[in-house]
Tab-separated table of C-alpha atoms and ligand atoms in Angstrom:
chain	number	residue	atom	x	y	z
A	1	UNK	CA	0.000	0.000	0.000
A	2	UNK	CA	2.589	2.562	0.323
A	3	UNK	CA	4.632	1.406	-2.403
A	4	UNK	CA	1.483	1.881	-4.195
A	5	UNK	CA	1.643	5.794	-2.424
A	6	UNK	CA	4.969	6.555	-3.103
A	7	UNK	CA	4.169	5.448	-6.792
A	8	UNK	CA	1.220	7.725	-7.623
A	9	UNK	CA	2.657	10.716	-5.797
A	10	UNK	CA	5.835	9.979	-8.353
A	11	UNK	CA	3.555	9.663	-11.184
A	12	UNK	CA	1.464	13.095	-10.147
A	13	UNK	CA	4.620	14.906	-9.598
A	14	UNK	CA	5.183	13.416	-13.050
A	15	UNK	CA	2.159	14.539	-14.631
A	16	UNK	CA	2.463	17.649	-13.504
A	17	UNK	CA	5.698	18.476	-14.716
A	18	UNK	CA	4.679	17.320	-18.027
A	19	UNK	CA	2.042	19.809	-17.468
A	20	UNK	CA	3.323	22.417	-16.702
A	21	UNK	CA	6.248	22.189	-19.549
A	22	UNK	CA	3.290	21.875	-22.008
A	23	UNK	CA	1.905	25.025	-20.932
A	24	UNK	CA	5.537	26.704	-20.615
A	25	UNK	CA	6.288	25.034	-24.436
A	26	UNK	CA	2.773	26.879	-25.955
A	27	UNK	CA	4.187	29.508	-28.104
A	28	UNK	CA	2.322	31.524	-30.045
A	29	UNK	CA	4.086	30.245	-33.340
A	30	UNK	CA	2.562	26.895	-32.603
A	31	UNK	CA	-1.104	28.590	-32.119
A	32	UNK	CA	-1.341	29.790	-34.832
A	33	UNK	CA	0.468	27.348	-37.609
A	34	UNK	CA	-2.511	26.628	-38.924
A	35	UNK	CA	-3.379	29.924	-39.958
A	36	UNK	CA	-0.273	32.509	-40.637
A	37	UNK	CA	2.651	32.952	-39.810
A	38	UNK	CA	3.592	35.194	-36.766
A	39	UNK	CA	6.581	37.689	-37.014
A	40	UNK	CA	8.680	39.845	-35.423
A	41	UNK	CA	10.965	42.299	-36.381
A	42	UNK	CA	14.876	42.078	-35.469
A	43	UNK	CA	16.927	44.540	-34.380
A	44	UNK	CA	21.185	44.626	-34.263
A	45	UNK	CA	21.424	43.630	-30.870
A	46	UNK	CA	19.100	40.869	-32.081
A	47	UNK	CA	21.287	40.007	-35.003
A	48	UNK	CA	24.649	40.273	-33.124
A	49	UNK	CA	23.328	37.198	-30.359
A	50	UNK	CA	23.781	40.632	-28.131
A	51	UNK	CA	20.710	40.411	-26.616
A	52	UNK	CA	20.001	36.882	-25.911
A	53	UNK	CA	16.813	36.597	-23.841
A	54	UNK	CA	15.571	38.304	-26.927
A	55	UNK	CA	16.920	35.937	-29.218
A	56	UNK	CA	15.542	33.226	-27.374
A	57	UNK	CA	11.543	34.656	-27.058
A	58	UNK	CA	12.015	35.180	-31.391
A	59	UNK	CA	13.133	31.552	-31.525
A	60	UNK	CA	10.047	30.117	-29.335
A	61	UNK	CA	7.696	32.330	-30.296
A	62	UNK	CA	7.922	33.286	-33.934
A	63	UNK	CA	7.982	31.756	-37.392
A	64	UNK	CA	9.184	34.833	-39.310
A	65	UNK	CA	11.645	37.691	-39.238
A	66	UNK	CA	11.968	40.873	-40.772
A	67	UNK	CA	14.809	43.378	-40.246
A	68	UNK	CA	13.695	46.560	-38.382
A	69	UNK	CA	16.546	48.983	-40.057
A	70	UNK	CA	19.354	47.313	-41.548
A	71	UNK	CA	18.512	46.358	-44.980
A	72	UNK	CA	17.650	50.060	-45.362
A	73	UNK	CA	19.218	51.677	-48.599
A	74	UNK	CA	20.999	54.037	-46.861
A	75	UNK	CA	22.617	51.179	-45.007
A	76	UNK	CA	23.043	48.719	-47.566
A	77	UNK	CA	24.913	51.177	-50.087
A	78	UNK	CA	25.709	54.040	-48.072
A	79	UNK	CA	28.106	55.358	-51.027
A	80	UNK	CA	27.261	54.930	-54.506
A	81	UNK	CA	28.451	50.888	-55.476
A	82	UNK	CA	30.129	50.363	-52.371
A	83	UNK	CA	27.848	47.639	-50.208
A	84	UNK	CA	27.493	47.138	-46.518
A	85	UNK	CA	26.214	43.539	-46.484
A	86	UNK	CA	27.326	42.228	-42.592
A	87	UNK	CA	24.551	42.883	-41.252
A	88	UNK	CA	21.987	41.461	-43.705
A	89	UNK	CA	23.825	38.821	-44.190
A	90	UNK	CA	23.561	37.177	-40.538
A	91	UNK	CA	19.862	38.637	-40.309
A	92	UNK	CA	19.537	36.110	-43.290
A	93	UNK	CA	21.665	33.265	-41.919
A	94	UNK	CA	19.412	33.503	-38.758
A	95	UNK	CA	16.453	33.313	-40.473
A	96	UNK	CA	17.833	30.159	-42.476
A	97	UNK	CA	19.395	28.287	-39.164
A	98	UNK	CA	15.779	28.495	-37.769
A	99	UNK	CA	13.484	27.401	-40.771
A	100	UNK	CA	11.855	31.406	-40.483
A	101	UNK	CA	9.751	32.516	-43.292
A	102	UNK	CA	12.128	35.823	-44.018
A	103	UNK	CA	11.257	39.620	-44.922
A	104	UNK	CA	13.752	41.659	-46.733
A	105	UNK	CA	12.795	45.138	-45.450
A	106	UNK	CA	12.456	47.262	-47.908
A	107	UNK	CA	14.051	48.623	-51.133
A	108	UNK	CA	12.826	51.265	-52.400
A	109	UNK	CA	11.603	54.021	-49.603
A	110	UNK	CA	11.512	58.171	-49.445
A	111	UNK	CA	13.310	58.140	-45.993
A	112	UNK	CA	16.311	56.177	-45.180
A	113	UNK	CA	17.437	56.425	-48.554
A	114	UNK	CA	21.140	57.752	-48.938
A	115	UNK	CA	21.212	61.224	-50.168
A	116	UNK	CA	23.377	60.511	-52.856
A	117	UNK	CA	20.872	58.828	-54.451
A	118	UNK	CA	18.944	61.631	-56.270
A	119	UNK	CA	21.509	63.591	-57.251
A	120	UNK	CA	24.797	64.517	-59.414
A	121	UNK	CA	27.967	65.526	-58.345
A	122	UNK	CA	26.689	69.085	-58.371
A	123	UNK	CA	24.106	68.239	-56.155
A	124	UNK	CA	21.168	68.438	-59.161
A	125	UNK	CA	18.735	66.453	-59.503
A	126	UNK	CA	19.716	63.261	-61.366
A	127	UNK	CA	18.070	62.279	-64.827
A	128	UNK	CA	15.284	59.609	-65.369
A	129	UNK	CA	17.657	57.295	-67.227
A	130	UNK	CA	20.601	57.765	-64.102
A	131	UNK	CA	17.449	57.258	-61.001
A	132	UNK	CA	16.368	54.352	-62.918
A	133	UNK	CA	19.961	52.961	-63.450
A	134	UNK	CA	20.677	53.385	-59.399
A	135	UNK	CA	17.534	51.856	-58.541
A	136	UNK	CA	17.433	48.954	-60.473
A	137	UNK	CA	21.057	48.624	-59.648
A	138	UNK	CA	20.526	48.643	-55.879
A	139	UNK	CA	17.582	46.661	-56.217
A	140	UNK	CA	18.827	43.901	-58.169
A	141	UNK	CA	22.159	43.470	-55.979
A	142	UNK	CA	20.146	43.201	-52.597
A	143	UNK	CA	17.633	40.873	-53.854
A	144	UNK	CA	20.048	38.576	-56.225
A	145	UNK	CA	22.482	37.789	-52.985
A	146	UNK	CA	19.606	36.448	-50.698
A	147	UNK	CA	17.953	35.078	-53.588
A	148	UNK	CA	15.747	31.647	-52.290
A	149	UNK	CA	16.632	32.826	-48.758
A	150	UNK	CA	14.476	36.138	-48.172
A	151	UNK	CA	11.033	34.548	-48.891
A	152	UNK	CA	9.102	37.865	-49.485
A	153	UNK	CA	9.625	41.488	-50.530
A	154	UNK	CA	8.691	44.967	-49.090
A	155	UNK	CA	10.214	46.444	-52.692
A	156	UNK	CA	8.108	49.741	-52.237
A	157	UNK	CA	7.434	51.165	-48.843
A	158	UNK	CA	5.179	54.209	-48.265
A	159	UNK	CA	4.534	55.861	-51.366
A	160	UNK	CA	0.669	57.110	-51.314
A	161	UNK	CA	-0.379	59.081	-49.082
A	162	UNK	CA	-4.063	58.831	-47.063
A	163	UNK	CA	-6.091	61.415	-49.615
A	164	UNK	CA	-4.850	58.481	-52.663
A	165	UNK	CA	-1.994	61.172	-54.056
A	166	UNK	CA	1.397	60.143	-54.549
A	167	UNK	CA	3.671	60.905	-52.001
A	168	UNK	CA	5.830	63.666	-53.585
A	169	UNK	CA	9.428	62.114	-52.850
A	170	UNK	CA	12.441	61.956	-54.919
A	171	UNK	CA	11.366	58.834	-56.699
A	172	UNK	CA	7.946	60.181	-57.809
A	173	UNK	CA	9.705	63.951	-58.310
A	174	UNK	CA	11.943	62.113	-60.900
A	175	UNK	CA	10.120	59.244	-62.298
A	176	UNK	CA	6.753	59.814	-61.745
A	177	UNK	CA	4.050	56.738	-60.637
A	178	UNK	CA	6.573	54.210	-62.743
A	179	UNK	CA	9.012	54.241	-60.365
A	180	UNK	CA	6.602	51.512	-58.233
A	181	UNK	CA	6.248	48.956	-61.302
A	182	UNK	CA	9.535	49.251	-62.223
A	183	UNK	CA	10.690	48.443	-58.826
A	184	UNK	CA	8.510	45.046	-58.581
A	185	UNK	CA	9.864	44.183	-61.808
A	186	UNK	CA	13.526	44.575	-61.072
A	187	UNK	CA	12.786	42.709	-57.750
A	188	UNK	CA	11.390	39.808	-60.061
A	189	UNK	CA	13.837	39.702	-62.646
A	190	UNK	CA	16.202	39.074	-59.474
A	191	UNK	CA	14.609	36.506	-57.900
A	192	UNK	CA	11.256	34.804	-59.443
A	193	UNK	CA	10.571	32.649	-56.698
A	194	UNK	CA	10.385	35.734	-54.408
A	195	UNK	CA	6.997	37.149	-53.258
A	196	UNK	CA	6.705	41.412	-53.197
A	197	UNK	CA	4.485	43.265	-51.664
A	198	UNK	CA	4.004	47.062	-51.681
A	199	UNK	CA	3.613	48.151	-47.608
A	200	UNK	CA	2.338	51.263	-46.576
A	201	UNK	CA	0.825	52.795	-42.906
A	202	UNK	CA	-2.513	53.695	-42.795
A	203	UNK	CA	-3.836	52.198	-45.522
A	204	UNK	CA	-7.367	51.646	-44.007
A	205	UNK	CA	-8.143	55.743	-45.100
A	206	UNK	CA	-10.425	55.616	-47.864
A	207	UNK	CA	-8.362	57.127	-51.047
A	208	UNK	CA	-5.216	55.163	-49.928
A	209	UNK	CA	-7.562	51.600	-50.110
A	210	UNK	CA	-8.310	53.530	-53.669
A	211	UNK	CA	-5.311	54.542	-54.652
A	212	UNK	CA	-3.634	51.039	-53.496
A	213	UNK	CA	-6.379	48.261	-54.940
A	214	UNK	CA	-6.137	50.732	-59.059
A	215	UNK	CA	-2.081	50.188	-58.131
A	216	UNK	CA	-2.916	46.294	-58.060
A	217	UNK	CA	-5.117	45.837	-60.327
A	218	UNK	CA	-3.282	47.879	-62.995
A	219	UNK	CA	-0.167	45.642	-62.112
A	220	UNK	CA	-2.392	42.618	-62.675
A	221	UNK	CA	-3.542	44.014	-66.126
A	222	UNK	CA	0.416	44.755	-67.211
A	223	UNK	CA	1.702	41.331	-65.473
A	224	UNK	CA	3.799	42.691	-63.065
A	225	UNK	CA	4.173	40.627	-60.295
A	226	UNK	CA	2.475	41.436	-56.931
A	227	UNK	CA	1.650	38.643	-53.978
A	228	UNK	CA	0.242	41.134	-51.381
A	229	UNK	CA	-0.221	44.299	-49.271
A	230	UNK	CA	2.092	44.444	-46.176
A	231	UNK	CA	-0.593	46.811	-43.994
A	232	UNK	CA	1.757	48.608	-41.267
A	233	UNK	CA	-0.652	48.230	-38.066
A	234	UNK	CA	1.202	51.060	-35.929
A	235	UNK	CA	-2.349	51.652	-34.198
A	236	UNK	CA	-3.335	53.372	-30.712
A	237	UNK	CA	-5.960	52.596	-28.486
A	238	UNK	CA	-8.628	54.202	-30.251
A	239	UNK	CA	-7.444	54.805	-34.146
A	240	UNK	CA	-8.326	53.056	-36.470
A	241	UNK	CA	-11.982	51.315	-35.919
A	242	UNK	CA	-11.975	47.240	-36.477
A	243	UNK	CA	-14.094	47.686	-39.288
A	244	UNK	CA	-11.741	50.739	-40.889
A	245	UNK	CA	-9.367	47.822	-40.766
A	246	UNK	CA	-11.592	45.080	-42.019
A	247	UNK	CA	-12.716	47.055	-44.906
A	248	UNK	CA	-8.975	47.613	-46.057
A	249	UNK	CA	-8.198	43.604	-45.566
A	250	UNK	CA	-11.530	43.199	-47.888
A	251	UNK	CA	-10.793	45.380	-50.544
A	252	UNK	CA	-6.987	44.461	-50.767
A	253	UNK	CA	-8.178	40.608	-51.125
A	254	UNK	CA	-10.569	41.248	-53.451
A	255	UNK	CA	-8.511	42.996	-56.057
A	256	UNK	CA	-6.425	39.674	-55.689
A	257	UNK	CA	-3.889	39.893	-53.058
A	258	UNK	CA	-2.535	37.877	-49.900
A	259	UNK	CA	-2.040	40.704	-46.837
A	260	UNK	CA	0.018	40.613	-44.304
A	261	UNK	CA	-0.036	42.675	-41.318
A	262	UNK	CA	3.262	44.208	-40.904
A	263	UNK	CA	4.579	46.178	-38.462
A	264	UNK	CA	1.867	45.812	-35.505
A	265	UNK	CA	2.284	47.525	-32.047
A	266	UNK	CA	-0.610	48.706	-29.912
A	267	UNK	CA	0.025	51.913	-28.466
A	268	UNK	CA	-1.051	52.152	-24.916
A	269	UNK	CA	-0.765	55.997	-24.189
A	270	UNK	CA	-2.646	58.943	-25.275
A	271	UNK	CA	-2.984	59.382	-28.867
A	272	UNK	CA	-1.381	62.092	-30.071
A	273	UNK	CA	-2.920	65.293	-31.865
A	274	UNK	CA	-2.160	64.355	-35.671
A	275	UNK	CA	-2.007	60.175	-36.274
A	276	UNK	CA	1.037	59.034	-38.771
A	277	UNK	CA	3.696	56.990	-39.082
A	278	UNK	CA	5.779	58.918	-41.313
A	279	UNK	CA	9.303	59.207	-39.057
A	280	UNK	CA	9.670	62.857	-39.937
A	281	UNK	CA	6.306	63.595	-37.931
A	282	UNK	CA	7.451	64.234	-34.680
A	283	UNK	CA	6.124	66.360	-31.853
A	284	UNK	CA	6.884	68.457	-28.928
A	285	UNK	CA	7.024	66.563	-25.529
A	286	UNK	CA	3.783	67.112	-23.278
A	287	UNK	CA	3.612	65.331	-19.829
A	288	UNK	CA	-0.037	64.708	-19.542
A	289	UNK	CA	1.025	62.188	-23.124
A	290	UNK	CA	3.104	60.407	-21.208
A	291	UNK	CA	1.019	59.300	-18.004
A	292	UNK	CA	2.934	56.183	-17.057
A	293	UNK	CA	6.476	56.752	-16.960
A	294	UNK	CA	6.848	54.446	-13.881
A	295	UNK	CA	6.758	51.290	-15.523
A	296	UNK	CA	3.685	50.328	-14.668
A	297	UNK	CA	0.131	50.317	-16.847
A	298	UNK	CA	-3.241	51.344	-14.720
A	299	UNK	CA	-5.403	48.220	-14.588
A	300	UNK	CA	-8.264	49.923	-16.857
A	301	UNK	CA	-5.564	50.639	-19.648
A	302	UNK	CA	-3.867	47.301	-19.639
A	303	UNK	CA	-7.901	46.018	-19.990
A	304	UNK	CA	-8.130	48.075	-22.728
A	305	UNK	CA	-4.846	47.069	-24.546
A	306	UNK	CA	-5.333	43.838	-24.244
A	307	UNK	CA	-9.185	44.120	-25.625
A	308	UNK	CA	-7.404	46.034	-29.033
A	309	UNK	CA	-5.078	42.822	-29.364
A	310	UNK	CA	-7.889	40.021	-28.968
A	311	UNK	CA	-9.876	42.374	-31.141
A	312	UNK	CA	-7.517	42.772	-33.757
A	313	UNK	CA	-6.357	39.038	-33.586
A	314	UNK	CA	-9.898	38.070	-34.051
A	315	UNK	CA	-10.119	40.062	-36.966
A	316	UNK	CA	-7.067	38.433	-38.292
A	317	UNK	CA	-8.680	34.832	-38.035
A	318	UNK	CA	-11.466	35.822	-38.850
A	319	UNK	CA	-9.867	36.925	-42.486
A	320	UNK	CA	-7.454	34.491	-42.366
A	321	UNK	CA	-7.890	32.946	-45.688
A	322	UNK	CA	-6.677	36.062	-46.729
A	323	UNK	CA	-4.097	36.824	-44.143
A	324	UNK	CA	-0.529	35.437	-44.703
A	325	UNK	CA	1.620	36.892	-41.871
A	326	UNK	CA	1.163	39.045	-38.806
A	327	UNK	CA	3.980	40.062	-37.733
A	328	UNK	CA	4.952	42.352	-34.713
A	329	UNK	CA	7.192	45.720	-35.011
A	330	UNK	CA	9.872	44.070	-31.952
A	331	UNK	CA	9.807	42.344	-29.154
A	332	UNK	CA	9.829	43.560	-25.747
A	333	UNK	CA	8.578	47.488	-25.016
A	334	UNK	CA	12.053	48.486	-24.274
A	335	UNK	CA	12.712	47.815	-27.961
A	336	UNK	CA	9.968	49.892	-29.698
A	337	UNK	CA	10.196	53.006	-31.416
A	338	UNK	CA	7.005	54.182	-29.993
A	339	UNK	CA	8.873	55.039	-27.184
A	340	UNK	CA	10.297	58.071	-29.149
A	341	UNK	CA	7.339	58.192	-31.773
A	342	UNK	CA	5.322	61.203	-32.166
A	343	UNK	CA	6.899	62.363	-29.515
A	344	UNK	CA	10.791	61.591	-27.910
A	345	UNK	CA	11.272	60.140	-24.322
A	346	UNK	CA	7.874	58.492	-23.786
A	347	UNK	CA	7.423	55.092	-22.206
A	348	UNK	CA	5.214	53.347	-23.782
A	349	UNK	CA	3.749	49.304	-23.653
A	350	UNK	CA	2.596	48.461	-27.164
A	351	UNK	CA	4.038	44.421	-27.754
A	352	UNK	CA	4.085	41.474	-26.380
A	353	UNK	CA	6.963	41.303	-23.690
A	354	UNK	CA	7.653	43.920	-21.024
A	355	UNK	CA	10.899	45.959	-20.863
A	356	UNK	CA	12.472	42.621	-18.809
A	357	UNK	CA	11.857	40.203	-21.411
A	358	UNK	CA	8.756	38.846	-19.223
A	359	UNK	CA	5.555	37.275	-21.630
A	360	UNK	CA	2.615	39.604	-20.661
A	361	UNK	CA	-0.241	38.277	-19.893
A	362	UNK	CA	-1.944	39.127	-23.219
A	363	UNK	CA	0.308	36.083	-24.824
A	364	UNK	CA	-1.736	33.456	-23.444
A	365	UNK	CA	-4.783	34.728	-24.047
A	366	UNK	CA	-3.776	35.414	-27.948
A	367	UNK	CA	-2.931	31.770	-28.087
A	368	UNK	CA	-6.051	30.820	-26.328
A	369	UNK	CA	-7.496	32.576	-29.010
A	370	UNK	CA	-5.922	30.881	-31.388
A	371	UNK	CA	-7.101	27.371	-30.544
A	372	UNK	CA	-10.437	28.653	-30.152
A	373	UNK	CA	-10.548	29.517	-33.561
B	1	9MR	O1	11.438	51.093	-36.167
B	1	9MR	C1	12.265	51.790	-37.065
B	1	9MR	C2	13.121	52.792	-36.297
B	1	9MR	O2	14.052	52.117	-35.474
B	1	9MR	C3	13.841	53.715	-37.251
B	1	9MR	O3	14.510	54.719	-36.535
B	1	9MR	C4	12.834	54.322	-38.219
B	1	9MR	C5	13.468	55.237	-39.222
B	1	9MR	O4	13.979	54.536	-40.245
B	1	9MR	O5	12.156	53.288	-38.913
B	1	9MR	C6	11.393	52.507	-38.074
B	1	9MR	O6	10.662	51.559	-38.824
B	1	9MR	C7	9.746	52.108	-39.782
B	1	9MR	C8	9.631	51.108	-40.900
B	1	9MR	O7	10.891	50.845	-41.444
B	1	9MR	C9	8.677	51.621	-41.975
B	1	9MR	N1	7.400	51.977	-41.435
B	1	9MR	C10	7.406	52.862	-40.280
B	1	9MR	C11	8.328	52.294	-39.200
B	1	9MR	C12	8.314	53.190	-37.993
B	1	9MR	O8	8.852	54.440	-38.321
C-alpha cells in the first residue's frame, strides 16, 4: 500500500511536470500554424546574439523575421556601389538556421534612402535614365544575394499618401508613378521565386484603399508581379476602428492579393494630436502624453490594450484565408520606437513582452485565441 503511495505521488509529480512544460512550451508560433505565420521584427542587438533573452523569445515564439533597419538603402549602399552587407547577411543566416519565413525590409523608400541617391555631383537632380539605373542597380544586388533565402519582398514602402496622391518624394519627383512597377519588376527579374508586396501605414483611409487596390489591379492588367499588401498596423488605443481595418483587408483581397499585417504595435498611451507613421512627424514633448512613466500600466488601460489585441487578432482569423503573416514591429517594449514616436522620451507598452523580457499576460490569451478559432 505505500509502495502503491509513493508510486502515484511519483507519477502526479510526473504529470504535472509534463504539465506544466506543455503550458511553458505553448508559443504563439505553434497557435497559430494553422493559420499565418507570426513575425517579429529584429533589431542589431538581435542580429549580433547581443541580446540573448531576446533571441531566445524570437526563436520560441515566432515563425518569421523581418529586419527593423538594416537592410535600409541608406545602409546597404551608403556610397554609390560600395555595399554594406554584414549585417543582412547574418539577419539572413538567422532566419535560415531556424526554418523562419524571411522579410527583406524594404528597397525602395523616401526616408532612409542615402542622399546621394537623387543627385549629381553638383548636387542636381539626377536624370530619369541615371534614377532608374541606381535603382534597379541597388535593387537587383540586394535581392540577387539572398535570392531563395528572403522569402518575401517589401520592394516599395510608403509611397501614397491617405487622400490616394502620390507621395511627392524623390522617386515620384523624378520618375513619376513608374518608379513603383519598375521596382517590382527589377525585384522579379532578381529573384522569381520571391513574393513582393508594396507596404504602406494607414492604408485603411479611404483614397489610400483607392489609390492602393487601381495600383494592383493595374499591375495585374500589365503582369507585373504582386503577392500582397504588407498593412503597417502602428495603431493606438482608439485609431483606427476594427471595421476601418476590415474594410482595407476586404478590398486588398478582393482585387487579388494575400495581406500581411506588418509592423503591428498597440500603443497604450494617449494618442497624439495628428495620427502618422511617417518618421519625420514628430512632436513636442507634453507630460499629460506620457502618463505612465513608472513602468507600470493602470489596470483599466492594460484592460483596454489587451481588448485592441484580442480584437484585432480576431479580426485576423477571422480573415485568415486572406491573411498570410502578422507580424509584430519588436519584441519587448524596451525595444519599440514608440517610445520616441510622435513624440521623444515616452514610455510606452505596445508588444508582447515587457521591458524585462517577461511574456505579458496578453500572450496566453492570444494563443487561447488561437485554438479557439
Ligand atoms: O522602427 C524603425 C526605427 O528604429 C527607425 O529609426 C525608423 C526610421 O527609419 O524606422 C522605423 O521603422 C519604420 C519602418 O521601417 C517603416 N514603417 C514605419 C516604421 C516606424 O517608423
Amino acid at each position: 500500500m505505500k509502495k502503491r503511495i509513493i508510486l502515484m505521488t511519483l507519477l502526479g509529480l510526473v504529470s504535472y511536470k509534463v504539465g506544466a512544460q506543455t503550458k511553458k512550451s505553448a508559443s504563439l508560433k505553434q497557435a497559430y500554424a494553422k493559420d499565418f505565420y507570426i513575425g517579429t521584427a529584429l533589431n542589431l542587438q538581435h542580429i549580433h546574439d547581443k541580446d540573448k533573452k531576446g533571441i531566445n523569445i524570437i526563436k520560441k515564439d515566432f515563425s518569421s523575421i523581418v529586419a527593423e533597419n538594416c537592410m535600409k538603402s541608406m545602409f546597404l549602399q551608403p556610397v554609390e556601389g560600395q555595399f554594406f552587407f554584414d549585417d543582412a547577411d547574418k539577419f539572413v543566416a538567422f532566419g535560415q538556421q531556424n526554418n523562419m519565413f524571411t522579410i527583406g525590409h524594404t528597397l525602395v523608400w523616401h526616408s532612409q534612402a542615402p542622399d546621394w541617391f537623387f543627385v549629381d555631383k553638383d548636387g542636381k537632380n539626377v536624370s530619369a535614365d541615371v534614377l532608374k539605373q541606381r535603382m534597379k542597380n541597388h535593387i537587383q544586388t540586394v535581392v540577387s544575394r539572398y535570392k531563395g533565402k528572403i522569402k518575401g519582398w517589401d520592394v516599395v514602402n510608403e509611397a501614397i499618401m491617405e487622400d490616394g496622391s502620390y507621395r511627392k518624394s524623390k522617386f515620384y519627383e523624378i520618375l513619376g508613378e513608374e518608379f513603383i512597377p519598375l521596382a517590382f519588376q527589377w525585384a522579379h527579374e532578381a529573384d522569381p521565386d520571391a513574393e513582393l508586396y508594396y507596404n504602406d501605414y494607414n492604408e485603411w483611409h479611404s483614397g489610400k484603399v483607392q489609390q492602393i487596390t487601381k495600383m494592383i489591379k493595374d499591375f495585374k492588367s500589365r503582369g507585373i508581379r504582386i503577392d500582397g499588401i504588407g498593412m503597417q498596423a502602428h495603431v493606438g488605443l482608439d485609431y483606427p476602428s476594427i471595421e476601418e481595418y476590415e474594410k482595407a483587408i476586404v478590398a486588398y483581397a478582393n482585387a487579388g492579393v494575400k495581406v500581411s499585417v506588418t509592423e503591428l504595435e498597440i500603443s497604450a498611451l494617449p494618442s497624439p494630436h495628428r495620427i502618422s507613421s511617417n518618421v519625420a512627424d514628430t512632436q513636442a514633448y507634453e507630460k499629460q502624453l506620457n502618463p505612465y512613466n513608472n513602468g507600470i500600466l493602470p489596470a483599466d488601460v492594460e484592460a483596454a490594450w489587451e481588448k485592441r489585441y484580442l480584437d484585432f487578432f480576431s479580426l485576423f482569423l477571422k480573415h485568415k484565408d486572406k491573411v498570410e503573416r502578422v507580424t509584430l514591429w519588436g519584441v519587448t517594449d524596451g525595444d519599440s520606437w514608440k517610445n520616441d514616436f510622435p513624440i521623444v522620451g515616452r514610455t510606452d507598452y505596445p508588444l508582447l513582452f515587457d521591458r524585462k523580457y517577461k511574456e505579458k499576460p496578453i500572450v496566453k490569451k492570444l494563443i487561447h485565441l488561437a485554438k479557439e478559432n
